[in-house]
Short mmCIF file of C-alpha atoms in Angstrom, two decimals:
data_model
loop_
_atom_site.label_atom_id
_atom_site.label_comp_id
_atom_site.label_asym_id
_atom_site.label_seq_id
_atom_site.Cartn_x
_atom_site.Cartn_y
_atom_site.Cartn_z
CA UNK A 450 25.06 11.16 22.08
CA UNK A 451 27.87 9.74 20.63
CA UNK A 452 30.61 11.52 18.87
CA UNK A 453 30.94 9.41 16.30
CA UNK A 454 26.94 9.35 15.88
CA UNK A 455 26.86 13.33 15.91
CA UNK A 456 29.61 13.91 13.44
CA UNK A 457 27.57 11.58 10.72
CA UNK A 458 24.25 13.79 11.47
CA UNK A 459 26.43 16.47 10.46
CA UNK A 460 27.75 14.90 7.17
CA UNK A 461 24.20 13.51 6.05
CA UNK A 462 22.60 17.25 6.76
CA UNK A 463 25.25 18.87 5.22
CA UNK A 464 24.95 16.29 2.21
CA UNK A 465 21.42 17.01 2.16
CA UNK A 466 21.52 21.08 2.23
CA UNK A 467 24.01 21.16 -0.41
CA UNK A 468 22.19 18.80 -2.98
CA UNK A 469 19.08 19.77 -4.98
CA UNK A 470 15.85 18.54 -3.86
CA UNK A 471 15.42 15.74 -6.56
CA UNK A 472 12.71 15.99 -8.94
CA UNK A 473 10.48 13.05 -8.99
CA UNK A 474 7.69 11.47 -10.76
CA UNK A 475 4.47 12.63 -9.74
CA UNK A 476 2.49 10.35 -7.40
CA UNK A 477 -1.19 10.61 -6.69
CA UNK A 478 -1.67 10.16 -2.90
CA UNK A 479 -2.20 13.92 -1.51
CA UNK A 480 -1.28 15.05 1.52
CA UNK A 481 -3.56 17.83 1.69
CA UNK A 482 -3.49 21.43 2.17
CA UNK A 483 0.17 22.45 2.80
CA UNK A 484 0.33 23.72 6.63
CA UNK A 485 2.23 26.69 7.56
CA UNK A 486 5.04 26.05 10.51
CA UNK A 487 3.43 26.58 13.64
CA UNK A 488 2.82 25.26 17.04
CA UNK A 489 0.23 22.67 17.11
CA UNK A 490 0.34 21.31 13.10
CA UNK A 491 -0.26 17.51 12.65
CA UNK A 492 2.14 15.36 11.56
CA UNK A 493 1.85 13.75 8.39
CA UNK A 494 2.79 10.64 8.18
CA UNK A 495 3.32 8.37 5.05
CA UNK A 496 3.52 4.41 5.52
CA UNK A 497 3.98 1.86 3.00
CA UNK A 498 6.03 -1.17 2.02
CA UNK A 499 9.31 -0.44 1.69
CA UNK A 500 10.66 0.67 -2.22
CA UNK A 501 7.36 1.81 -2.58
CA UNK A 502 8.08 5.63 -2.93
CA UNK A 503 7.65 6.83 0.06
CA UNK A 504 10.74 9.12 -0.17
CA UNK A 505 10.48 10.45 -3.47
CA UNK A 506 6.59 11.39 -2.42
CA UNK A 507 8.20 13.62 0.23
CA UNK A 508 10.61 15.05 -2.45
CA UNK A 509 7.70 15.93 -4.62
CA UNK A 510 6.15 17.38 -1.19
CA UNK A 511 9.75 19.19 -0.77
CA UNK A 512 9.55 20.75 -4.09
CA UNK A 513 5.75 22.06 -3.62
CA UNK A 514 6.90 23.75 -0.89
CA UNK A 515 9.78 25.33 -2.56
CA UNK A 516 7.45 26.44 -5.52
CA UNK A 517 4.55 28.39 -2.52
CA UNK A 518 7.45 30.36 -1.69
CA UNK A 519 9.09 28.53 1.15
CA UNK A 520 13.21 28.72 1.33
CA UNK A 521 14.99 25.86 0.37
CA UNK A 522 16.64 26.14 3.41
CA UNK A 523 13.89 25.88 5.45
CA UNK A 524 13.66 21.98 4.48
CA UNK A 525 15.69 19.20 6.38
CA UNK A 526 15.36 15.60 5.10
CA UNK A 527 16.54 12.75 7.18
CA UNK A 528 16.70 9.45 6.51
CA UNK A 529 16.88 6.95 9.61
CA UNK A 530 17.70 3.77 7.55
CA UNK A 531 21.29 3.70 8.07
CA UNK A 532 23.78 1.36 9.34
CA UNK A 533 26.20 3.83 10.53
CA UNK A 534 23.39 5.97 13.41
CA UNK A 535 22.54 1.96 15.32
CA UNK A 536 22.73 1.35 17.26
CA UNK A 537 19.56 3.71 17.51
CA UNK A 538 19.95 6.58 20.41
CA UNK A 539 16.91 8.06 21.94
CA UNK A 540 18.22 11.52 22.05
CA UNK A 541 19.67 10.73 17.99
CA UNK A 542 16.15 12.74 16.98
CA UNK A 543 16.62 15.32 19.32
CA UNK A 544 20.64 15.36 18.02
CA UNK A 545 19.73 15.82 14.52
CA UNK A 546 16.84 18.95 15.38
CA UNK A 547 19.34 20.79 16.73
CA UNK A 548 22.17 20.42 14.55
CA UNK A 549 20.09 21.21 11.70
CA UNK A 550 18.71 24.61 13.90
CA UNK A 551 22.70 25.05 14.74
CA UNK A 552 23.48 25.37 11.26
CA UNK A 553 20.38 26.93 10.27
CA UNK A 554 19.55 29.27 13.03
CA UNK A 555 16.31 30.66 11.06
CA UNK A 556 15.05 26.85 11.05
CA UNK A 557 14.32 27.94 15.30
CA UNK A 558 11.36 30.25 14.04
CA UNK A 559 10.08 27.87 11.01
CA UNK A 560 10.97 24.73 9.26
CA UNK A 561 9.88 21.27 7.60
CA UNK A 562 11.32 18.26 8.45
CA UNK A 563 11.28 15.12 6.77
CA UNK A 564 12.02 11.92 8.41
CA UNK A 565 12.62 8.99 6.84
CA UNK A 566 11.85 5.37 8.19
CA UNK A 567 11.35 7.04 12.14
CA UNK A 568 9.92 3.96 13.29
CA UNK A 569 13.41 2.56 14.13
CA UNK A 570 14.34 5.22 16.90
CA UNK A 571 13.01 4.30 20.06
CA UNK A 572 10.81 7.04 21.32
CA UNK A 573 9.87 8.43 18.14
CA UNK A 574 5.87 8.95 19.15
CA UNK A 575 7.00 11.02 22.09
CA UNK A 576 9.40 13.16 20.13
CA UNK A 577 7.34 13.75 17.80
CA UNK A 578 4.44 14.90 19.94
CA UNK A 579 7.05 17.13 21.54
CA UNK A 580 8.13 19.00 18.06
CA UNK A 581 4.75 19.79 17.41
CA UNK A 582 3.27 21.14 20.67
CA UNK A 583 6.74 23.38 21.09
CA UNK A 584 8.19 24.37 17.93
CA UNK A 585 6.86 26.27 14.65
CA UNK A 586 7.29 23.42 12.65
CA UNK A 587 5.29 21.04 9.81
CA UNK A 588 6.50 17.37 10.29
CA UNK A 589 6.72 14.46 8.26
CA UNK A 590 7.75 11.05 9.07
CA UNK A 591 7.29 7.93 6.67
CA UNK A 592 7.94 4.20 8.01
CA UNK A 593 7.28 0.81 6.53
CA UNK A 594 5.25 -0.10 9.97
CA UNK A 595 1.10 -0.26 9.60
CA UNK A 596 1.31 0.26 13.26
CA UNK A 597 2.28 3.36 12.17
CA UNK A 598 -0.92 4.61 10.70
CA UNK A 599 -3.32 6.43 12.78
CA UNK A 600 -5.83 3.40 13.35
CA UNK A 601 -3.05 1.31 15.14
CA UNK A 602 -0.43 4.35 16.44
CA UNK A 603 0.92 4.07 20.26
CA UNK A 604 -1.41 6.40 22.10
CA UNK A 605 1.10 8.84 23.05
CA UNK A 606 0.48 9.91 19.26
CA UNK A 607 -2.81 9.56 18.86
CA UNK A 608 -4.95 12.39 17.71
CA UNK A 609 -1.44 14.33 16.60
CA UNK A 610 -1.05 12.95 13.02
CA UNK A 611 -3.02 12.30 10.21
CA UNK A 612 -1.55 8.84 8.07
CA UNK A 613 -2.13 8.16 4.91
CA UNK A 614 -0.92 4.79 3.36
CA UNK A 615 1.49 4.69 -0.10
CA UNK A 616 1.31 1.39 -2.25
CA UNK A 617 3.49 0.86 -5.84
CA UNK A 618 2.12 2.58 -8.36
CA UNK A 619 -1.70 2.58 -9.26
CA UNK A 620 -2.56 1.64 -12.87
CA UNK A 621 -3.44 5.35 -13.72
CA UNK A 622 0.12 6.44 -12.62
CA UNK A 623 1.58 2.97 -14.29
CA UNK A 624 0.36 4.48 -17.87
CA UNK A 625 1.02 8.42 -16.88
CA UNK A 626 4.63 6.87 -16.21
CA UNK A 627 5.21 5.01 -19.29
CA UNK A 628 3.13 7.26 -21.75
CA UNK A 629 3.37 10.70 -20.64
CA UNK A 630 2.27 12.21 -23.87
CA UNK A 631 -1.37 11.14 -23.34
CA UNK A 632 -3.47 12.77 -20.17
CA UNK A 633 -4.33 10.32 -18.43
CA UNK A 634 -6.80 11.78 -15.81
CA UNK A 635 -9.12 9.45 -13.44
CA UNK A 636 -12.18 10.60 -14.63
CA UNK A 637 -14.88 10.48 -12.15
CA UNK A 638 -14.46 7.92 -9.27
CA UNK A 639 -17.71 6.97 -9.14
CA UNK A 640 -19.18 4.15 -11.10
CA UNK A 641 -22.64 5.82 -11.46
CA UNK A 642 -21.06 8.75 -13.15
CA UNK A 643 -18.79 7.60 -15.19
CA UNK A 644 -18.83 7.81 -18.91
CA UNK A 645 -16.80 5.21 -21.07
CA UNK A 646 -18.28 7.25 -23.75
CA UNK A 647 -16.29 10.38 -22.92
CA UNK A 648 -13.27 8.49 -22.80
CA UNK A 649 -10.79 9.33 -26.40
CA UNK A 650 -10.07 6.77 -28.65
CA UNK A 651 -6.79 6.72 -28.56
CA UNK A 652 -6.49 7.16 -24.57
CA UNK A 653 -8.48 3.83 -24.38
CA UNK A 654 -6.18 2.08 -26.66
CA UNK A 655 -3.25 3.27 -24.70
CA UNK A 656 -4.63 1.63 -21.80
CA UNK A 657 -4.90 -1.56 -23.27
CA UNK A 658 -1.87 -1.51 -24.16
CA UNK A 659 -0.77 -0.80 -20.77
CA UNK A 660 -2.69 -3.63 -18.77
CA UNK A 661 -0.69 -6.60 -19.69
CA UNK A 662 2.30 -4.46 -18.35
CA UNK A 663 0.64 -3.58 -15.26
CA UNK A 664 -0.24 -6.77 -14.55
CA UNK A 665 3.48 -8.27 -15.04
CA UNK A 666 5.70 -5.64 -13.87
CA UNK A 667 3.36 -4.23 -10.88
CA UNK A 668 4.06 -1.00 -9.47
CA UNK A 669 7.52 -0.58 -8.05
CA UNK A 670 8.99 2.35 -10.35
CA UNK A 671 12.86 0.54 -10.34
CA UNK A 672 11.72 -2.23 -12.18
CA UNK A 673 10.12 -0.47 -15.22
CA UNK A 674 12.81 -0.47 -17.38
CA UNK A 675 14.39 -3.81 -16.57
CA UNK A 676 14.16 -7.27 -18.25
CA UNK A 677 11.87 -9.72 -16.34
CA UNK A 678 15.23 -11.67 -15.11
CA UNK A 679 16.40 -8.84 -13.58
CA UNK A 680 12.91 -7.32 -12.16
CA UNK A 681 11.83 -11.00 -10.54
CA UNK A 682 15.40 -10.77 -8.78
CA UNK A 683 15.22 -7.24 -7.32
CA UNK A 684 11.37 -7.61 -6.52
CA UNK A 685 12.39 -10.87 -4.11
CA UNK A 686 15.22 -8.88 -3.17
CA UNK A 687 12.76 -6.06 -1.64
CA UNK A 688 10.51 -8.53 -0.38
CA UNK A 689 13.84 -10.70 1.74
CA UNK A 690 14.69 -6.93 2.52
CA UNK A 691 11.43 -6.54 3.96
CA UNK A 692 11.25 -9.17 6.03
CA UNK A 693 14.56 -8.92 7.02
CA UNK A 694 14.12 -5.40 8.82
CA UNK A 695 10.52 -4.55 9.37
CA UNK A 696 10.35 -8.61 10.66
CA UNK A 697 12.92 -10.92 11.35
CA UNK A 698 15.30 -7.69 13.31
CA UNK A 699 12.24 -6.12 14.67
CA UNK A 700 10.48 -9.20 16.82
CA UNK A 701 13.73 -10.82 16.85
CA UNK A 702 12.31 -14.01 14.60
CA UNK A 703 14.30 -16.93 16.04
CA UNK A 704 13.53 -19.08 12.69
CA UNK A 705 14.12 -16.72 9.81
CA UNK A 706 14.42 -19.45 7.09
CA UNK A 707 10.57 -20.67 8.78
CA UNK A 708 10.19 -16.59 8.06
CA UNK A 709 11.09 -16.32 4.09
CA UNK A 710 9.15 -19.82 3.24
CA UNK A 711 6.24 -18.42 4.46
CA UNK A 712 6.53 -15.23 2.87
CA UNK A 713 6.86 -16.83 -0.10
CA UNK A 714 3.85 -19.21 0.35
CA UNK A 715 1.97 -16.07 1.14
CA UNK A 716 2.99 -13.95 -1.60
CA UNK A 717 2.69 -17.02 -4.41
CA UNK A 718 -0.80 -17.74 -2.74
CA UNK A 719 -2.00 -14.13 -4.09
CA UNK A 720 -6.09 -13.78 -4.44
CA UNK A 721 -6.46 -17.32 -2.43
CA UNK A 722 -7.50 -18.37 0.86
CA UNK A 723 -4.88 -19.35 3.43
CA UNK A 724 -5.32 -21.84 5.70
CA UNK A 725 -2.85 -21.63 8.61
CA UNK A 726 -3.29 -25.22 9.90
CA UNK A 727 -2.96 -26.51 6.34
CA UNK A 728 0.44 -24.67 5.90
CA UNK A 729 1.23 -25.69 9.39
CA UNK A 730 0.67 -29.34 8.46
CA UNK A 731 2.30 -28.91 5.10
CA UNK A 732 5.61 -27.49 6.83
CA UNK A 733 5.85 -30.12 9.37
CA UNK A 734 5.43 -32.70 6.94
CA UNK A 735 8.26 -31.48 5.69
CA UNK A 736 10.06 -31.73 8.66
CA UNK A 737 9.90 -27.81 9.61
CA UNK A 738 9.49 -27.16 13.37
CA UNK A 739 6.49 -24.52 13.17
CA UNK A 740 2.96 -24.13 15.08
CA UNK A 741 -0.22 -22.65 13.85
CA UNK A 742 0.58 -19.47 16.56
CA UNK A 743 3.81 -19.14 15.13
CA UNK A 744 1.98 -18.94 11.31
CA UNK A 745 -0.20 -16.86 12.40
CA UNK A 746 1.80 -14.33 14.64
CA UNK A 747 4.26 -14.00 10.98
CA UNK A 748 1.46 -13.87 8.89
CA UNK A 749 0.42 -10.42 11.28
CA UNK A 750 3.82 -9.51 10.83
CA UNK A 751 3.42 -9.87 6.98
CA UNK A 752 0.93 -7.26 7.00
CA UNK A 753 2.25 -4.73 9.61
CA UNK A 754 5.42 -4.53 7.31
CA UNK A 755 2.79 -3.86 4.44
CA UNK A 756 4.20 -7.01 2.37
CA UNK A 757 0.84 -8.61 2.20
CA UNK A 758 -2.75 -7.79 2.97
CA UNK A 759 -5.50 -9.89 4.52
CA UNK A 760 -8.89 -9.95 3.68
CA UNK A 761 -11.31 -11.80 6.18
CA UNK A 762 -14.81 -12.40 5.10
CA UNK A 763 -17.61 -10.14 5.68
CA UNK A 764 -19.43 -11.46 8.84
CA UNK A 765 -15.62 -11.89 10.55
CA UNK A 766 -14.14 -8.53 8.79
CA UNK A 767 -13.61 -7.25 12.05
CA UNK A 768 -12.54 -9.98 14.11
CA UNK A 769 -8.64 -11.19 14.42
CA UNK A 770 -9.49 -14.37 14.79
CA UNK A 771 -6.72 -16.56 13.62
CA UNK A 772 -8.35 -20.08 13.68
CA UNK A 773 -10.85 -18.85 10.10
CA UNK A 774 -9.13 -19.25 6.67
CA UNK A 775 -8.06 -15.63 5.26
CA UNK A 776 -7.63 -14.81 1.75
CA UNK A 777 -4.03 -13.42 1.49
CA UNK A 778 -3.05 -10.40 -1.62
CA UNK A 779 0.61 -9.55 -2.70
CA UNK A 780 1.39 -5.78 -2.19
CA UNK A 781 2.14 -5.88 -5.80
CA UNK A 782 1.30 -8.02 -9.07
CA UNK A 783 4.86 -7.60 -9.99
CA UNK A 784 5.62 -8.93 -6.51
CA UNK A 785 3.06 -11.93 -7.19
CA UNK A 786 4.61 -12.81 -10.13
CA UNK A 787 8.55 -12.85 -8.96
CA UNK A 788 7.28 -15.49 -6.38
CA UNK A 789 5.01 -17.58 -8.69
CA UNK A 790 6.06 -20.68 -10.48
CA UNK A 791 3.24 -20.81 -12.29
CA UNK A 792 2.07 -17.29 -12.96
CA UNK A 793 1.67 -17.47 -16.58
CA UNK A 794 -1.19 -19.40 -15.61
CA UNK A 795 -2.56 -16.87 -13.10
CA UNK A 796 -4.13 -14.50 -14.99
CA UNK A 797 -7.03 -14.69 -12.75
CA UNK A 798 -5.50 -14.47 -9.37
CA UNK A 799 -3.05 -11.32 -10.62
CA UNK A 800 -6.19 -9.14 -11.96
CA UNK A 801 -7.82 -9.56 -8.75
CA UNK A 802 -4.64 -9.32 -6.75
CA UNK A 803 -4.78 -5.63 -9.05
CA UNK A 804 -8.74 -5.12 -8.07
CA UNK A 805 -7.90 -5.33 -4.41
CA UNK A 806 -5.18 -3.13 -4.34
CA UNK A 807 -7.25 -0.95 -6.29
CA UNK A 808 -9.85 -0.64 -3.62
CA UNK A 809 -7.66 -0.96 -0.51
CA UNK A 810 -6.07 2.25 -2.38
CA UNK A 811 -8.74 4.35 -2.23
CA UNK A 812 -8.98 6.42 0.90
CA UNK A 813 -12.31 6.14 1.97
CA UNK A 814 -11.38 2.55 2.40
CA UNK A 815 -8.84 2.89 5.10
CA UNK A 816 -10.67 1.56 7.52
CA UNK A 817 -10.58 -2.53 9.04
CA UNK A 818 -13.97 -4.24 7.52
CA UNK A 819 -14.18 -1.49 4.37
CA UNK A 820 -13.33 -4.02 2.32
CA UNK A 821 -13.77 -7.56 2.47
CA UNK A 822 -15.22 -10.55 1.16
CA UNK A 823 -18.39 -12.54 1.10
CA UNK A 824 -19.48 -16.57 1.43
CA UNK A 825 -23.15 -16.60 1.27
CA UNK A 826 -25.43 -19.83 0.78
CA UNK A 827 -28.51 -19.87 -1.36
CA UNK A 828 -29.90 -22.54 -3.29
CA UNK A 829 -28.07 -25.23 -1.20
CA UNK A 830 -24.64 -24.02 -2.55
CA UNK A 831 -21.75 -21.74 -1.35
CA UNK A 832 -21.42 -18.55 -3.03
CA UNK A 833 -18.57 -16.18 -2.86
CA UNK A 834 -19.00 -12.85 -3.91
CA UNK A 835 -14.75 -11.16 -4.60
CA UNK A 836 -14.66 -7.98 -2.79
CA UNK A 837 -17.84 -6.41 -0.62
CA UNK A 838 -17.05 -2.59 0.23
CA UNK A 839 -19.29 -1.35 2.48
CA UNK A 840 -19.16 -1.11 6.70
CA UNK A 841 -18.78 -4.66 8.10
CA UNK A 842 -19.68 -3.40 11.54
CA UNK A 843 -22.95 -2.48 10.19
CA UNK A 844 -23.65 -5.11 7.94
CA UNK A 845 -23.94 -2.70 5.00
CA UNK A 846 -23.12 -2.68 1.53
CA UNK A 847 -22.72 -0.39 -1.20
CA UNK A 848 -20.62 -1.63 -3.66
CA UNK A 849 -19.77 -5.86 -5.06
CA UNK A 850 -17.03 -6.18 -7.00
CA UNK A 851 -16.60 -9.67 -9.06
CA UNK A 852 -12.90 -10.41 -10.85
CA UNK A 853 -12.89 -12.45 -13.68
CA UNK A 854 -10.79 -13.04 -16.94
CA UNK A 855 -13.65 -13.57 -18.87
CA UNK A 856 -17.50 -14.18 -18.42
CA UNK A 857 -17.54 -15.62 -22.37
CA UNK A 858 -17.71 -18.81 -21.14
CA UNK A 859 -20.95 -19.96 -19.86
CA UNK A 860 -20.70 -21.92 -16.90
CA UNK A 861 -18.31 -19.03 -15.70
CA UNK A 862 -20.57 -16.20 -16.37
CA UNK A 863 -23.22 -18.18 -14.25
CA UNK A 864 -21.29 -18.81 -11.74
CA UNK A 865 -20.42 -15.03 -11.06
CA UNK A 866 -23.72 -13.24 -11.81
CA UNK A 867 -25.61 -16.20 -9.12
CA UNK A 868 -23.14 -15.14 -6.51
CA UNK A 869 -24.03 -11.21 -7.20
CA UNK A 870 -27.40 -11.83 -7.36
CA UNK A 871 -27.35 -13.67 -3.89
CA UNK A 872 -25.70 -10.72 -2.75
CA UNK A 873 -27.96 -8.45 -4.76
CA UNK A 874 -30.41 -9.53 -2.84
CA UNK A 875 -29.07 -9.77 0.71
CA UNK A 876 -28.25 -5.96 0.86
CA UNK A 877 -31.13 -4.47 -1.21
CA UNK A 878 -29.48 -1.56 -3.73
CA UNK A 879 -26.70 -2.07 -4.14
CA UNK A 880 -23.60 -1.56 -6.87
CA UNK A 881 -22.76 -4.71 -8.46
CA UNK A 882 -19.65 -5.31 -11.05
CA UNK A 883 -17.91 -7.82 -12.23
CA UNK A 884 -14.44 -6.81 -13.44
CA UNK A 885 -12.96 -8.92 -16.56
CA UNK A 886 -9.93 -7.95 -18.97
CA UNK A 887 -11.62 -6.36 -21.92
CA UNK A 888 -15.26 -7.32 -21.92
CA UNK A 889 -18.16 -5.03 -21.44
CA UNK A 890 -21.76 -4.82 -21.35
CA UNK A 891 -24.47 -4.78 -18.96
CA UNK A 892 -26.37 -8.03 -17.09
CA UNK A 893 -29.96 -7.04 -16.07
CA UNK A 894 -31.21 -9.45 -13.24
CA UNK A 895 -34.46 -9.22 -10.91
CA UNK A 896 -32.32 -7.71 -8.43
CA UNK A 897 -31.41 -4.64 -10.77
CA UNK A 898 -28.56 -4.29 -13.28
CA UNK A 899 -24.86 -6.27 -13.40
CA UNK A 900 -22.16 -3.81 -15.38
CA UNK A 901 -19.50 -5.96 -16.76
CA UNK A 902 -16.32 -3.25 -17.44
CA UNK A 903 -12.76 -3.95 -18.31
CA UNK A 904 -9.86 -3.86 -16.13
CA UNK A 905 -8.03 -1.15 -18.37
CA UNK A 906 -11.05 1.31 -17.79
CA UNK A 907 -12.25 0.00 -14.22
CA UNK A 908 -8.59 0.50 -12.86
CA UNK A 909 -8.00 3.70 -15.03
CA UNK A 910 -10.95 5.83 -12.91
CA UNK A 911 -8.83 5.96 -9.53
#
């Protein structure tokens, strides 16, 4: 290890043990029963774009563990995302254990450890595995990799970890952050139980309130408080930061200007289909050397680093087939709009950017094919049916979810409820909803019953 190396692991622990752990705003993803230091504990590992909390969540992790009797000094936080440790060391992990045990000698016999963006030391699966078959210790690690989460982790891992994924803040969390007085609680999570009825007054007219906001600002907490100049600069900012690290540095992109136009077709193309030849054809008509495999190979990039997500359609939910169109959603609305032109006119796209989030969110939905979407003909016409949640390996259903500003308008309410009803009938009993921005009531159809809800209260429930 190098000196020079060593002697900053020494500052940055030393920084860190003589700070207070911070105290942070509250953030819904759990992390489950807190496990005592021993041989043999799972790692927990939190992955997410980057910005999007992931630190503070370990700081409010830090501080539970402070407050079920744990000493402060039995903590170590370390955070890999710095200039001064690369060029990146395989023993640097190893280094900073046993420092922080040298200085702590108690720390040999029990301690947490949280490591920040470990994805960018080489080795960091095997290490890793190592801590936790030898030492009396509870690990976390947090990264900005998707490769990272247990579904896609290198096999030396596997089985040793449990990941759970962290996006900007929900729209329950968006109005516990800005109106703190009220209690906002998610109610119940299921559509069959809840009951708008039991819902207060004046928490429903906070939430309305709140929407419009949501919908703007998105979730990143930084951007909050700042004027929509500033927060469309520092939201492109994280995004270029994004792709700079967790892309361009990573698989050594050898075209990183072909890299940001991209993103930024992605991102502005929120809640729409992608084609990859089109865009291929539409950069080289522009006289951009590109290829469809290139596109496409970024575009899986794109999502790894947690920047965008990819919904294929139902039949093809599982497949990574490249050559089929793919409907492409921002990791944020806030995100959406600092890339989009024309997003005062995309009131449509960013509430269903915001439903899909929504439901990617949720944990049962973790899984590739949980969520996707649906074509299906009838009548001699193409339907499309938003968001099917169900198991795509299957071919089952339980839930449809339909976005739409409004269904006031005729033509647009048939459109929607024909497309549900196709679906309706396709996978027998099944939930149906279409999700607008302050309408409610319920459609009954031969197929069974259509609940129209608002975004404010459909969002709110978690």
């Amino acid at each position: 290890m190098n000196g020079s190396v060593h002697d900053i692991v020494v500052e940055k622990i030393a920084d860190f043990m003589s700070a207070p752990i911070p105290e942070v705003f509250p953030r819904d993803l759990s992390l489950g029963k807190l496990q005592k230091p021993q041989i043999g504990n799972l790692v927990n590992v939190i992955v997410g774009i980057r910005r999007c909390g992931k630190t503070f969540r370990m700081y409010q992790e830090m501080n539970r563990i402070v407050s079920e009797g744990y000493k402060r000094e039995s903590i170590l936080y370390f955070n890999f995302e710095d200039e001064r440790l690369k060029p990146y060391d395989s023993g640097l992990l190893s280094d900073v254990v046993e420092t922080f045990q040298g200085m702590v000698p108690s720390a040999k016999e029990q301690a947490f450890f949280f490591f920040d963006e470990i994805q960018e030391v080489p080795d960091w699966g095997l290490f890793l595995r190592r801590m936790v078959d030898t030492q009396k210790v509870t690990m976390y690690a947090t990264g900005s990799s998707s490769k990272m989460l247990s579904r896609e982790i290198a096999t030396e891992f596997r089985g040793r970890s449990i990941s759970r994924e962290l996006y900007p803040l929900s729209f329950s969390e968006y109005a516990r952050f800005h109106y703190p007085f009220i209690d906002v609680e998610t109610g119940s999570s299921e559509l069959s139980e809840y009951d708008p009825d039991a819902m207060p007054n004046s928490v429903k007219s906070y939430l309305r309130q709140a929407l419009p906001g949501y919908l703007d600002q998105g979730g990143f907490i930084p951007v909050q408080s700042m004027s929509n100049a500033d927060a469309v600069q520092l939201l492109q900012d994280y995004a270029n930061r994004a792709i700079t690290y967790d892309v361009i540095d990573r698989y050594n992109v050898s075209n990183p200007a072909l890299a940001s136009s991209f993103l930024a077709r992605c991102i502005s193309h929120s809640a729409r289909e992608l084609s990859i030849n089109k865009t291929n054809n539409d950069f080289r008509s522009l006289g951009v050397r590109t290829s469809r495999e290139l596109l496409s190979k970024l575009l899986g990039y794109f999502q790894e680093s947690c920047i965008v997500h990819q919904l294929g359609e139902f039949s093809r939910a599982l497949s990574d087939n490249s050559k089929s169109a793919t409907k492409i959603y921002a990791a944020d609305t806030g995100m959406f709009r600092a890339f989009s032109p024309a997003f005062a006119q995309d009131r449509g796209q960013v509430l269903e950017t915001a439903v899909c989030l929504h439901l990617l969110r949720r944990p049962e939905n973790v899984r590739k094919g949980c969520v996707s979407r649906l074509k299906i003909p009838a009548n001699g016409k193409k339907l499309e049916v938003d968001f099917v949640v169900g198991d795509a390996l299957a071919g089952t259903a339980q839930r449809l979810v339909q976005v739409s500003v409004s269904v006031a308008n005729q033509k647009t309410r048939k459109r929607e409820v024909e497309s549900l009803r196709a679906a309706m009938s396709r996978f027998g009993h099944v939930e149906a909803t279409i999700v607008t921005m302050d309408e409610r009531e319920e459609i009954g159809v031969p197929e069974g019953a259509i609940k129209v809800i608002p975004a404010w209260e459909w969002l709110y429930r978690g």
